Amino acid sequence: MTTIENGVRNGVDTATLFATIDAVKAAPAAAQFQFRASNRWISGTHSQSTIHGYFGVGEERTHDHVFAYDVDHPTVLVGSDLGPAPVEYLLHALAGCLTAGLANIAAARGIELTEVTSTVEGDIDLNGILGLDPEVRNGYQAIRVSFDVKGDASAEELLKLVEQSRKRSAVFDVLTNGVPVSIEVNAA
Amino acid sequence: MTTIENGVRNGVDTATLFATIDAVKAAPAAAQFQFRASNRWISGTHSQSTIHGYFGVGEERTHDHVFAYDVDHPTVLVGSDLGPAPVEYLLHALAGCLTAGLANIAAARGIELTEVTSTVEGDIDLNGILGLDPEVRNGYQAIRVSFDVKGDASAEELLKLVEQSRKRSAVFDVLTNGVPVSIEVNAA
């Protein structure tokens, strides 16, 4: 049996979720968002980003907290291991995006989830970034996601949640299809 | 004047950097890495990933610390804002990767950096992920990076550091060119 209190299922406020979708349907410009990260180099391969402000629903906004994250290379790659490698954050982003979508979709479909865990693996051949083999790309050659999903629905219905989340995942789209990235430099 | 103590410049141990490149040149299989993130859903759009183990230079390894990161949607997107959005971590990863490369390349070229900061912006139209407009993609439509780089070299030389870092960036490659992503689900 699915228990819903005040329209909240899986921690998702479904009434607000549907109201938000309706609001965007009525005013599509509200859906224009800009996200940002600011990074400061510390030493060697170690830097730190802060994530706070963003634009959305027609105005400048801030997260409730200033989020700050260290990034580094492991010692075996001549770093100080003071944070995950940049490419590891990509795997985290993918897991977080697919999982958030899954919870939303389950809530919308009246499915109560009891457990969702995932592991994401990425294979990379560093002969690319080290410039040792021009045939090897710099980035991951493949990424694999493995989900364990439990809830009050059939295995088939749970599988379909992941499939629908994949179809609507921003990070999955970026990682599989790519995005134009421009870089400008102010050097002094 | 560039000061190097024990072959360390910009916090980069250049002797070890060159030795590592030589070691991989001699044994290319050492460059096969696999990175991983494990994620656990908490509630709603909130989940947490841990990053610890990875494979590289021929064996299983672990970071010095278990890194754990929360990810969520902001409240305006029906989340609890207990962490950055998944797509924000992508921007952080890009800044961290380009910056680490820049510091390594500067060290290798004998350039001492005094300051490197960057901001990364990503434009996204949520009509895509909300399923309201089939013409709109789910992910970012564009990402822009802006670097401020200061060091003991000409503006032209500093610009070239960023350019070379871009050419050898794993995250830049992934974000611009995409990667095959497979998903498997164990549902119960």
mmCIF file of C-alpha atoms in Angstrom:
data_model
loop_
_atom_site.group_PDB
_atom_site.id
_atom_site.type_symbol
_atom_site.label_atom_id
_atom_site.label_comp_id
_atom_site.label_asym_id
_atom_site.label_seq_id
_atom_site.Cartn_x
_atom_site.Cartn_y
_atom_site.Cartn_z
ATOM 1 C CA MET A 1 0.000 0.000 0.000
ATOM 2 C CA THR A 2 1.183 3.475 -0.854
ATOM 3 C CA THR A 3 0.981 6.047 1.880
ATOM 4 C CA ILE A 4 0.767 9.673 0.858
ATOM 5 C CA GLU A 5 0.631 12.438 3.418
ATOM 6 C CA ASN A 6 -0.078 15.914 2.143
ATOM 7 C CA GLY A 7 0.674 14.776 -1.396
ATOM 8 C CA VAL A 8 4.246 13.815 -0.517
ATOM 9 C CA ARG A 9 5.493 10.488 -1.909
ATOM 10 C CA ASN A 10 9.141 9.383 -1.885
ATOM 11 C CA GLY A 11 9.877 12.766 -0.335
ATOM 12 C CA VAL A 12 8.521 14.361 -3.519
ATOM 13 C CA ASP A 13 5.777 16.931 -3.089
ATOM 14 C CA THR A 14 3.753 15.710 -6.042
ATOM 15 C CA ALA A 15 1.192 18.515 -5.833
ATOM 16 C CA THR A 16 3.956 21.099 -6.114
ATOM 17 C CA LEU A 17 5.649 19.050 -8.830
ATOM 18 C CA PHE A 18 2.517 19.026 -10.979
ATOM 19 C CA ALA A 19 1.811 22.707 -10.188
ATOM 20 C CA THR A 20 5.345 23.583 -11.278
ATOM 21 C CA ILE A 21 4.926 21.731 -14.560
ATOM 22 C CA ASP A 22 1.598 23.506 -15.126
ATOM 23 C CA ALA A 23 3.171 26.880 -14.310
ATOM 24 C CA VAL A 24 5.970 26.325 -16.825
ATOM 25 C CA LYS A 25 3.452 25.138 -19.400
ATOM 26 C CA ALA A 26 1.617 28.458 -18.975
ATOM 27 C CA ALA A 27 4.828 30.527 -19.008
ATOM 28 C CA PRO A 28 7.582 28.615 -20.827
ATOM 29 C CA ALA A 29 10.156 31.404 -20.286
ATOM 30 C CA ALA A 30 10.219 30.477 -16.581
ATOM 31 C CA ALA A 31 12.115 27.340 -17.600
ATOM 32 C CA GLN A 32 15.184 29.266 -18.792
ATOM 33 C CA PHE A 33 17.892 28.534 -16.231
ATOM 34 C CA GLN A 34 21.549 29.356 -16.003
ATOM 35 C CA PHE A 35 23.737 27.425 -13.573
ATOM 36 C CA ARG A 36 27.242 28.458 -12.535
ATOM 37 C CA ALA A 37 30.386 27.393 -10.750
ATOM 38 C CA SER A 38 33.315 29.606 -9.755
ATOM 39 C CA ASN A 39 36.710 27.998 -9.409
ATOM 40 C CA ARG A 40 39.951 29.117 -7.819
ATOM 41 C CA TRP A 41 43.262 27.363 -8.327
ATOM 42 C CA ILE A 42 45.037 26.514 -5.073
ATOM 43 C CA SER A 43 48.227 24.600 -5.937
ATOM 44 C CA GLY A 44 49.281 21.916 -8.382
ATOM 45 C CA THR A 45 46.206 20.055 -9.610
ATOM 46 C CA HIS A 46 44.184 21.171 -6.571
ATOM 47 C CA SER A 47 41.436 23.768 -7.005
ATOM 48 C CA GLN A 48 38.154 24.573 -5.349
ATOM 49 C CA SER A 49 34.802 25.527 -6.840
ATOM 50 C CA THR A 50 31.967 27.332 -5.163
ATOM 51 C CA ILE A 51 28.387 26.955 -6.325
ATOM 52 C CA HIS A 52 25.858 29.466 -5.083
ATOM 53 C CA GLY A 53 24.047 31.775 -7.509
ATOM 54 C CA TYR A 54 21.927 30.765 -10.457
ATOM 55 C CA PHE A 55 19.235 32.237 -12.667
ATOM 56 C CA GLY A 56 15.808 30.648 -12.980
ATOM 57 C CA VAL A 57 12.090 31.332 -13.098
ATOM 58 C CA GLY A 58 12.804 34.860 -14.290
ATOM 59 C CA GLU A 59 15.249 36.053 -11.674
ATOM 60 C CA GLU A 60 18.617 35.713 -9.976
ATOM 61 C CA ARG A 61 18.548 33.214 -7.140
ATOM 62 C CA THR A 62 20.925 31.638 -4.664
ATOM 63 C CA HIS A 63 21.107 28.226 -3.094
ATOM 64 C CA ASP A 64 20.374 28.145 0.641
ATOM 65 C CA HIS A 65 24.076 27.432 1.208
ATOM 66 C CA VAL A 66 27.333 28.235 -0.537
ATOM 67 C CA PHE A 67 28.517 24.840 -1.698
ATOM 68 C CA ALA A 68 32.298 24.414 -1.978
ATOM 69 C CA TYR A 69 34.118 21.416 -3.430
ATOM 70 C CA ASP A 70 37.762 20.528 -3.754
ATOM 71 C CA VAL A 71 39.040 18.783 -6.835
ATOM 72 C CA ASP A 72 42.477 17.305 -7.325
ATOM 73 C CA HIS A 73 44.345 14.474 -8.977
ATOM 74 C CA PRO A 74 45.256 11.360 -6.993
ATOM 75 C CA THR A 75 48.894 11.024 -5.949
ATOM 76 C CA VAL A 76 49.483 8.341 -8.567
ATOM 77 C CA LEU A 77 48.656 11.058 -11.114
ATOM 78 C CA VAL A 78 51.029 13.560 -9.516
ATOM 79 C CA GLY A 79 48.316 15.286 -7.469
ATOM 80 C CA SER A 80 47.762 15.698 -3.730
ATOM 81 C CA ASP A 81 44.508 13.688 -3.558
ATOM 82 C CA LEU A 82 42.722 16.495 -1.705
ATOM 83 C CA GLY A 83 39.497 15.841 -3.637
ATOM 84 C CA PRO A 84 38.136 13.547 -6.309
ATOM 85 C CA ALA A 85 39.471 13.870 -9.829
ATOM 86 C CA PRO A 86 37.416 16.065 -12.160
ATOM 87 C CA VAL A 87 36.205 13.037 -14.121
ATOM 88 C CA GLU A 88 34.907 11.408 -10.942
ATOM 89 C CA TYR A 89 32.536 14.316 -10.365
ATOM 90 C CA LEU A 90 30.976 13.520 -13.764
ATOM 91 C CA LEU A 91 30.015 10.054 -12.521
ATOM 92 C CA HIS A 92 28.510 11.523 -9.345
ATOM 93 C CA ALA A 93 26.519 14.034 -11.416
ATOM 94 C CA LEU A 94 25.124 11.268 -13.611
ATOM 95 C CA ALA A 95 24.060 9.131 -10.651
ATOM 96 C CA GLY A 96 22.458 12.122 -8.929
ATOM 97 C CA CYS A 97 20.530 13.178 -12.011
ATOM 98 C CA LEU A 98 19.164 9.748 -12.883
ATOM 99 C CA THR A 99 18.226 9.105 -9.240
ATOM 100 C CA ALA A 100 16.414 12.434 -8.769
ATOM 101 C CA GLY A 101 14.433 11.841 -11.938
ATOM 102 C CA LEU A 102 13.608 8.310 -10.869
ATOM 103 C CA ALA A 103 12.187 9.496 -7.526
ATOM 104 C CA ASN A 104 10.120 12.199 -9.228
ATOM 105 C CA ILE A 105 8.749 9.838 -11.843
ATOM 106 C CA ALA A 106 7.966 7.154 -9.266
ATOM 107 C CA ALA A 107 6.070 9.719 -7.180
ATOM 108 C CA ALA A 108 4.115 10.886 -10.221
ATOM 109 C CA ARG A 109 3.224 7.261 -11.032
ATOM 110 C CA GLY A 110 2.171 6.438 -7.472
ATOM 111 C CA ILE A 111 5.080 4.088 -6.848
ATOM 112 C CA GLU A 112 6.688 4.150 -3.430
ATOM 113 C CA LEU A 113 10.417 3.517 -3.533
ATOM 114 C CA THR A 114 12.155 1.804 -0.626
ATOM 115 C CA GLU A 115 15.741 1.789 -1.875
ATOM 116 C CA VAL A 116 17.664 3.144 -4.821
ATOM 117 C CA THR A 117 21.397 2.669 -5.069
ATOM 118 C CA SER A 118 23.649 2.902 -8.065
ATOM 119 C CA THR A 119 27.257 2.624 -9.051
ATOM 120 C CA VAL A 120 28.768 4.395 -12.006
ATOM 121 C CA GLU A 121 32.032 3.334 -13.607
ATOM 122 C CA GLY A 122 34.003 5.145 -16.249
ATOM 123 C CA ASP A 123 36.893 3.690 -18.265
ATOM 124 C CA ILE A 124 39.637 6.052 -19.294
ATOM 125 C CA ASP A 125 42.982 5.495 -20.989
ATOM 126 C CA LEU A 126 45.346 8.218 -19.833
ATOM 127 C CA ASN A 127 47.546 7.742 -22.893
ATOM 128 C CA GLY A 128 45.111 10.315 -24.310
ATOM 129 C CA ILE A 129 45.558 13.192 -21.883
ATOM 130 C CA LEU A 130 49.261 12.435 -21.464
ATOM 131 C CA GLY A 131 49.643 13.004 -25.198
ATOM 132 C CA LEU A 132 51.266 9.607 -25.715
ATOM 133 C CA ASP A 133 48.828 8.125 -28.214
ATOM 134 C CA PRO A 134 46.980 10.315 -30.720
ATOM 135 C CA GLU A 135 44.496 7.487 -31.324
ATOM 136 C CA VAL A 136 43.270 7.597 -27.722
ATOM 137 C CA ARG A 137 40.643 10.142 -26.716
ATOM 138 C CA ASN A 138 41.143 12.339 -23.652
ATOM 139 C CA GLY A 139 37.867 11.476 -21.951
ATOM 140 C CA TYR A 140 36.055 8.364 -20.868
ATOM 141 C CA GLN A 141 35.713 5.660 -23.477
ATOM 142 C CA ALA A 142 32.634 4.221 -21.810
ATOM 143 C CA ILE A 143 30.486 4.817 -18.750
ATOM 144 C CA ARG A 144 28.351 2.110 -17.140
ATOM 145 C CA VAL A 145 25.591 2.693 -14.616
ATOM 146 C CA SER A 146 24.192 -0.106 -12.482
ATOM 147 C CA PHE A 147 20.990 0.536 -10.524
ATOM 148 C CA ASP A 148 19.387 -1.423 -7.719
ATOM 149 C CA VAL A 149 15.801 -0.284 -7.318
ATOM 150 C CA LYS A 150 13.284 -1.523 -4.771
ATOM 151 C CA GLY A 151 9.708 -0.375 -4.321
ATOM 152 C CA ASP A 152 6.046 -1.341 -4.249
ATOM 153 C CA ALA A 153 5.773 -2.084 -7.948
ATOM 154 C CA SER A 154 6.644 -4.912 -10.300
ATOM 155 C CA ALA A 155 10.203 -5.302 -11.550
ATOM 156 C CA GLU A 156 8.933 -4.230 -14.970
ATOM 157 C CA GLU A 157 7.408 -1.028 -13.593
ATOM 158 C CA LEU A 158 10.601 -0.250 -11.659
ATOM 159 C CA LEU A 159 12.671 -0.811 -14.799
ATOM 160 C CA LYS A 160 10.430 1.630 -16.647
ATOM 161 C CA LEU A 161 11.113 4.290 -14.027
ATOM 162 C CA VAL A 162 14.815 4.149 -14.803
ATOM 163 C CA GLU A 163 14.095 4.155 -18.538
ATOM 164 C CA GLN A 164 11.906 7.263 -18.245
ATOM 165 C CA SER A 165 14.451 8.984 -16.012
ATOM 166 C CA ARG A 166 17.133 8.309 -18.636
ATOM 167 C CA LYS A 167 14.909 9.850 -21.314
ATOM 168 C CA ARG A 168 14.548 13.056 -19.285
ATOM 169 C CA SER A 169 17.978 13.313 -17.690
ATOM 170 C CA ALA A 170 19.917 16.511 -18.306
ATOM 171 C CA VAL A 171 23.241 14.948 -17.326
ATOM 172 C CA PHE A 172 22.669 11.801 -19.395
ATOM 173 C CA ASP A 173 21.962 14.035 -22.397
ATOM 174 C CA VAL A 174 25.097 16.128 -21.839
ATOM 175 C CA LEU A 175 27.347 13.113 -21.303
ATOM 176 C CA THR A 176 26.047 11.125 -24.254
ATOM 177 C CA ASN A 177 25.441 13.900 -26.787
ATOM 178 C CA GLY A 178 27.885 16.626 -25.828
ATOM 179 C CA VAL A 179 27.417 20.375 -25.579
ATOM 180 C CA PRO A 180 29.164 23.318 -27.246
ATOM 181 C CA VAL A 181 31.713 24.716 -24.756
ATOM 182 C CA SER A 182 33.379 28.066 -25.343
ATOM 183 C CA ILE A 183 36.382 29.318 -23.393
ATOM 184 C CA GLU A 184 37.547 32.881 -23.029
ATOM 185 C CA VAL A 185 40.717 33.926 -21.287
ATOM 186 C CA ASN A 186 41.728 37.148 -19.617
ATOM 187 C CA ALA A 187 45.494 36.831 -19.191
ATOM 188 C CA ALA A 188 47.871 39.261 -17.524
ATOM 189 C CA MET B 1 62.173 35.034 -11.903
ATOM 190 C CA THR B 2 60.873 31.500 -11.527
ATOM 191 C CA THR B 3 61.744 29.791 -8.280
ATOM 192 C CA ILE B 4 61.850 26.011 -8.275
ATOM 193 C CA GLU B 5 62.617 24.076 -5.135
ATOM 194 C CA ASN B 6 63.165 20.358 -5.535
ATOM 195 C CA GLY B 7 61.634 20.526 -9.008
ATOM 196 C CA VAL B 8 58.299 21.810 -7.690
ATOM 197 C CA ARG B 9 56.691 24.661 -9.639
ATOM 198 C CA ASN B 10 53.092 25.830 -9.136
ATOM 199 C CA GLY B 11 52.816 23.047 -6.602
ATOM 200 C CA VAL B 12 53.506 20.565 -9.399
ATOM 201 C CA ASP B 13 56.369 18.147 -8.876
ATOM 202 C CA THR B 14 57.676 18.419 -12.424
ATOM 203 C CA ALA B 15 60.300 15.724 -11.964
ATOM 204 C CA THR B 16 57.622 13.239 -10.906
ATOM 205 C CA LEU B 17 55.318 14.489 -13.675
ATOM 206 C CA PHE B 18 57.936 13.796 -16.358
ATOM 207 C CA ALA B 19 58.885 10.492 -14.715
ATOM 208 C CA THR B 20 55.235 9.443 -14.745
ATOM 209 C CA ILE B 21 54.900 10.284 -18.423
ATOM 210 C CA ASP B 22 58.072 8.314 -19.162
ATOM 211 C CA ALA B 23 56.816 5.368 -17.112
ATOM 212 C CA VAL B 24 53.529 5.277 -19.023
ATOM 213 C CA LYS B 25 55.403 5.612 -22.325
ATOM 214 C CA ALA B 26 57.387 2.504 -21.353
ATOM 215 C CA ALA B 27 54.312 0.599 -20.103
ATOM 216 C CA PRO B 28 51.166 2.002 -21.787
ATOM 217 C CA ALA B 29 48.872 -0.427 -19.931
ATOM 218 C CA ALA B 30 49.572 1.506 -16.719
ATOM 219 C CA ALA B 31 47.401 4.294 -18.140
ATOM 220 C CA GLN B 32 44.224 2.193 -18.057
ATOM 221 C CA PHE B 33 42.083 3.692 -15.295
ATOM 222 C CA GLN B 34 38.579 3.102 -14.065
ATOM 223 C CA PHE B 35 36.906 5.697 -11.868
ATOM 224 C CA ARG B 36 33.732 5.099 -9.857
ATOM 225 C CA ALA B 37 31.017 6.736 -7.821
ATOM 226 C CA SER B 38 28.435 4.979 -5.641
ATOM 227 C CA ASN B 39 25.149 6.734 -5.049
ATOM 228 C CA ARG B 40 22.361 6.196 -2.538
ATOM 229 C CA TRP B 41 18.971 7.848 -2.819
ATOM 230 C CA ILE B 42 17.907 9.622 0.370
ATOM 231 C CA SER B 43 14.541 11.320 -0.289
ATOM 232 C CA GLY B 44 12.925 13.228 -3.110
ATOM 233 C CA THR B 45 15.600 14.581 -5.438
ATOM 234 C CA HIS B 46 18.248 14.293 -2.711
ATOM 235 C CA SER B 47 20.924 11.614 -2.960
ATOM 236 C CA GLN B 48 24.514 11.195 -1.900
ATOM 237 C CA SER B 49 27.481 9.760 -3.737
ATOM 238 C CA THR B 50 30.672 8.410 -2.277
ATOM 239 C CA ILE B 51 33.897 8.326 -4.229
ATOM 240 C CA HIS B 52 36.715 6.189 -2.898
ATOM 241 C CA GLY B 53 38.041 3.254 -4.924
ATOM 242 C CA TYR B 54 39.455 3.318 -8.410
ATOM 243 C CA PHE B 55 41.655 1.205 -10.639
ATOM 244 C CA GLY B 56 44.867 2.553 -12.104
ATOM 245 C CA VAL B 57 48.511 1.728 -12.827
ATOM 246 C CA GLY B 58 47.669 -1.946 -12.811
ATOM 247 C CA GLU B 59 45.878 -2.300 -9.495
ATOM 248 C CA GLU B 60 42.935 -1.407 -7.279
ATOM 249 C CA ARG B 61 43.540 1.793 -5.348
ATOM 250 C CA THR B 62 41.698 4.080 -2.960
ATOM 251 C CA HIS B 63 41.753 7.803 -2.406
ATOM 252 C CA ASP B 64 43.270 8.907 0.919
ATOM 253 C CA HIS B 65 39.750 9.883 2.024
ATOM 254 C CA VAL B 66 36.221 8.700 1.316
ATOM 255 C CA PHE B 67 34.697 11.659 -0.463
ATOM 256 C CA ALA B 68 30.931 12.108 -0.047
ATOM 257 C CA TYR B 69 28.765 14.630 -1.852
ATOM 258 C CA ASP B 70 25.102 15.514 -1.628
ATOM 259 C CA VAL B 71 23.134 16.361 -4.724
ATOM 260 C CA ASP B 72 19.618 17.751 -4.857
ATOM 261 C CA HIS B 73 17.356 20.061 -6.808
ATOM 262 C CA PRO B 74 16.803 23.629 -5.639
ATOM 263 C CA THR B 75 13.476 24.357 -3.970
ATOM 264 C CA VAL B 76 12.262 26.217 -7.059
ATOM 265 C CA LEU B 77 12.599 22.866 -8.847
ATOM 266 C CA VAL B 78 10.711 20.991 -6.138
ATOM 267 C CA GLY B 79 13.835 19.829 -4.322
ATOM 268 C CA SER B 80 15.202 20.455 -0.832
ATOM 269 C CA ASP B 81 18.348 22.341 -1.935
ATOM 270 C CA LEU B 82 20.566 20.113 0.205
ATOM 271 C CA GLY B 83 23.267 20.092 -2.457
ATOM 272 C CA PRO B 84 23.969 21.498 -5.900
ATOM 273 C CA ALA B 85 21.925 20.234 -8.812
ATOM 274 C CA PRO B 86 23.499 17.415 -10.815
ATOM 275 C CA VAL B 87 24.168 19.733 -13.773
ATOM 276 C CA GLU B 88 26.067 22.148 -11.521
ATOM 277 C CA TYR B 89 28.601 19.448 -10.688
ATOM 278 C CA LEU B 90 29.365 19.202 -14.409
ATOM 279 C CA LEU B 91 30.461 22.846 -14.434
ATOM 280 C CA HIS B 92 32.651 22.287 -11.382
ATOM 281 C CA ALA B 93 34.243 19.240 -13.025
ATOM 282 C CA LEU B 94 35.048 21.229 -16.152
ATOM 283 C CA ALA B 95 36.650 24.090 -14.215
ATOM 284 C CA GLY B 96 38.661 21.648 -12.097
ATOM 285 C CA CYS B 97 39.933 19.700 -15.101
ATOM 286 C CA LEU B 98 40.982 22.707 -17.176
ATOM 287 C CA THR B 99 42.646 24.316 -14.146
ATOM 288 C CA ALA B 100 44.611 21.201 -13.158
ATOM 289 C CA GLY B 101 45.855 20.827 -16.721
ATOM 290 C CA LEU B 102 46.779 24.480 -16.873
ATOM 291 C CA ALA B 103 48.910 24.229 -13.725
ATOM 292 C CA ASN B 104 50.666 21.096 -14.996
ATOM 293 C CA ILE B 105 51.375 22.594 -18.408
ATOM 294 C CA ALA B 106 52.586 25.860 -16.908
ATOM 295 C CA ALA B 107 54.961 23.936 -14.638
ATOM 296 C CA ALA B 108 56.254 21.906 -17.573
ATOM 297 C CA ARG B 109 56.848 25.110 -19.557
ATOM 298 C CA GLY B 110 58.624 26.875 -16.699
ATOM 299 C CA ILE B 111 55.842 29.405 -16.135
ATOM 300 C CA GLU B 112 55.000 30.342 -12.572
ATOM 301 C CA LEU B 113 51.321 31.048 -12.042
ATOM 302 C CA THR B 114 50.200 33.547 -9.431
ATOM 303 C CA GLU B 115 46.431 33.333 -9.834
ATOM 304 C CA VAL B 116 43.959 31.262 -11.804
ATOM 305 C CA THR B 117 40.246 31.762 -11.380
ATOM 306 C CA SER B 118 37.402 30.775 -13.641
ATOM 307 C CA THR B 119 33.667 30.880 -13.864
ATOM 308 C CA VAL B 120 31.617 28.384 -15.808
ATOM 309 C CA GLU B 121 28.047 29.057 -16.910
ATOM 310 C CA GLY B 122 25.601 26.631 -18.455
ATOM 311 C CA ASP B 123 22.321 27.549 -20.128
ATOM 312 C CA ILE B 124 19.492 25.082 -19.837
ATOM 313 C CA ASP B 125 15.849 25.246 -20.870
ATOM 314 C CA LEU B 126 13.865 23.036 -18.518
ATOM 315 C CA ASN B 127 11.048 22.694 -21.033
ATOM 316 C CA GLY B 128 13.209 19.757 -22.169
ATOM 317 C CA ILE B 129 13.379 17.700 -18.980
ATOM 318 C CA LEU B 130 9.823 18.644 -18.032
ATOM 319 C CA GLY B 131 8.679 17.055 -21.276
ATOM 320 C CA LEU B 132 6.876 20.222 -22.374
ATOM 321 C CA ASP B 133 8.683 20.864 -25.645
ATOM 322 C CA PRO B 134 10.009 17.996 -27.747
ATOM 323 C CA GLU B 135 12.223 20.454 -29.659
ATOM 324 C CA VAL B 136 14.191 21.323 -26.517
ATOM 325 C CA ARG B 137 17.041 19.096 -25.435
ATOM 326 C CA ASN B 138 17.283 17.872 -21.836
ATOM 327 C CA GLY B 139 20.802 19.076 -21.170
ATOM 328 C CA TYR B 140 22.725 22.307 -21.426
ATOM 329 C CA GLN B 141 22.425 24.172 -24.688
ATOM 330 C CA ALA B 142 25.739 25.924 -24.196
ATOM 331 C CA ILE B 143 28.505 26.136 -21.627
ATOM 332 C CA ARG B 144 30.863 29.111 -21.337
ATOM 333 C CA VAL B 145 34.107 29.186 -19.399
ATOM 334 C CA SER B 146 35.847 32.429 -18.497
ATOM 335 C CA PHE B 147 39.401 32.265 -17.158
ATOM 336 C CA ASP B 148 41.524 34.874 -15.429
ATOM 337 C CA VAL B 149 45.136 33.786 -15.499
ATOM 338 C CA LYS B 150 48.099 35.605 -14.004
ATOM 339 C CA GLY B 151 51.726 34.519 -14.034
ATOM 340 C CA ASP B 152 55.282 35.362 -15.021
ATOM 341 C CA ALA B 153 54.744 35.020 -18.763
ATOM 342 C CA SER B 154 53.295 37.089 -21.580
ATOM 343 C CA ALA B 155 49.549 37.233 -22.085
ATOM 344 C CA GLU B 156 50.070 35.209 -25.246
ATOM 345 C CA GLU B 157 51.956 32.473 -23.397
ATOM 346 C CA LEU B 158 49.287 32.365 -20.681
ATOM 347 C CA LEU B 159 46.569 32.067 -23.315
ATOM 348 C CA LYS B 160 48.444 29.155 -24.851
ATOM 349 C CA LEU B 161 48.414 27.360 -21.495
ATOM 350 C CA VAL B 162 44.627 27.395 -21.479
ATOM 351 C CA GLU B 163 44.532 26.312 -25.102
ATOM 352 C CA GLN B 164 46.834 23.356 -24.425
ATOM 353 C CA SER B 165 44.865 22.412 -21.316
ATOM 354 C CA ARG B 166 41.672 22.398 -23.386
ATOM 355 C CA LYS B 167 43.319 20.102 -25.938
ATOM 356 C CA ARG B 168 44.218 17.600 -23.204
ATOM 357 C CA SER B 169 41.200 17.896 -20.916
ATOM 358 C CA ALA B 170 39.279 14.724 -20.189
ATOM 359 C CA VAL B 171 36.191 16.592 -18.990
ATOM 360 C CA PHE B 172 36.219 19.008 -21.936
ATOM 361 C CA ASP B 173 36.334 15.997 -24.260
ATOM 362 C CA VAL B 174 33.467 14.248 -22.489
ATOM 363 C CA LEU B 175 31.280 17.356 -22.353
ATOM 364 C CA THR B 176 31.860 18.386 -25.961
ATOM 365 C CA ASN B 177 31.993 15.000 -27.671
ATOM 366 C CA GLY B 178 29.876 12.736 -25.507
ATOM 367 C CA VAL B 179 30.519 9.191 -24.312
ATOM 368 C CA PRO B 180 28.559 5.948 -24.652
ATOM 369 C CA VAL B 181 26.634 5.414 -21.400
ATOM 370 C CA SER B 182 24.988 2.072 -20.647
ATOM 371 C CA ILE B 183 22.513 1.527 -17.830
ATOM 372 C CA GLU B 184 21.575 -1.769 -16.234
ATOM 373 C CA VAL B 185 18.871 -2.185 -13.636
ATOM 374 C CA ASN B 186 18.356 -4.774 -10.956
ATOM 375 C CA ALA B 187 14.750 -4.224 -9.838
ATOM 376 C CA ALA B 188 12.879 -6.005 -7.080
#
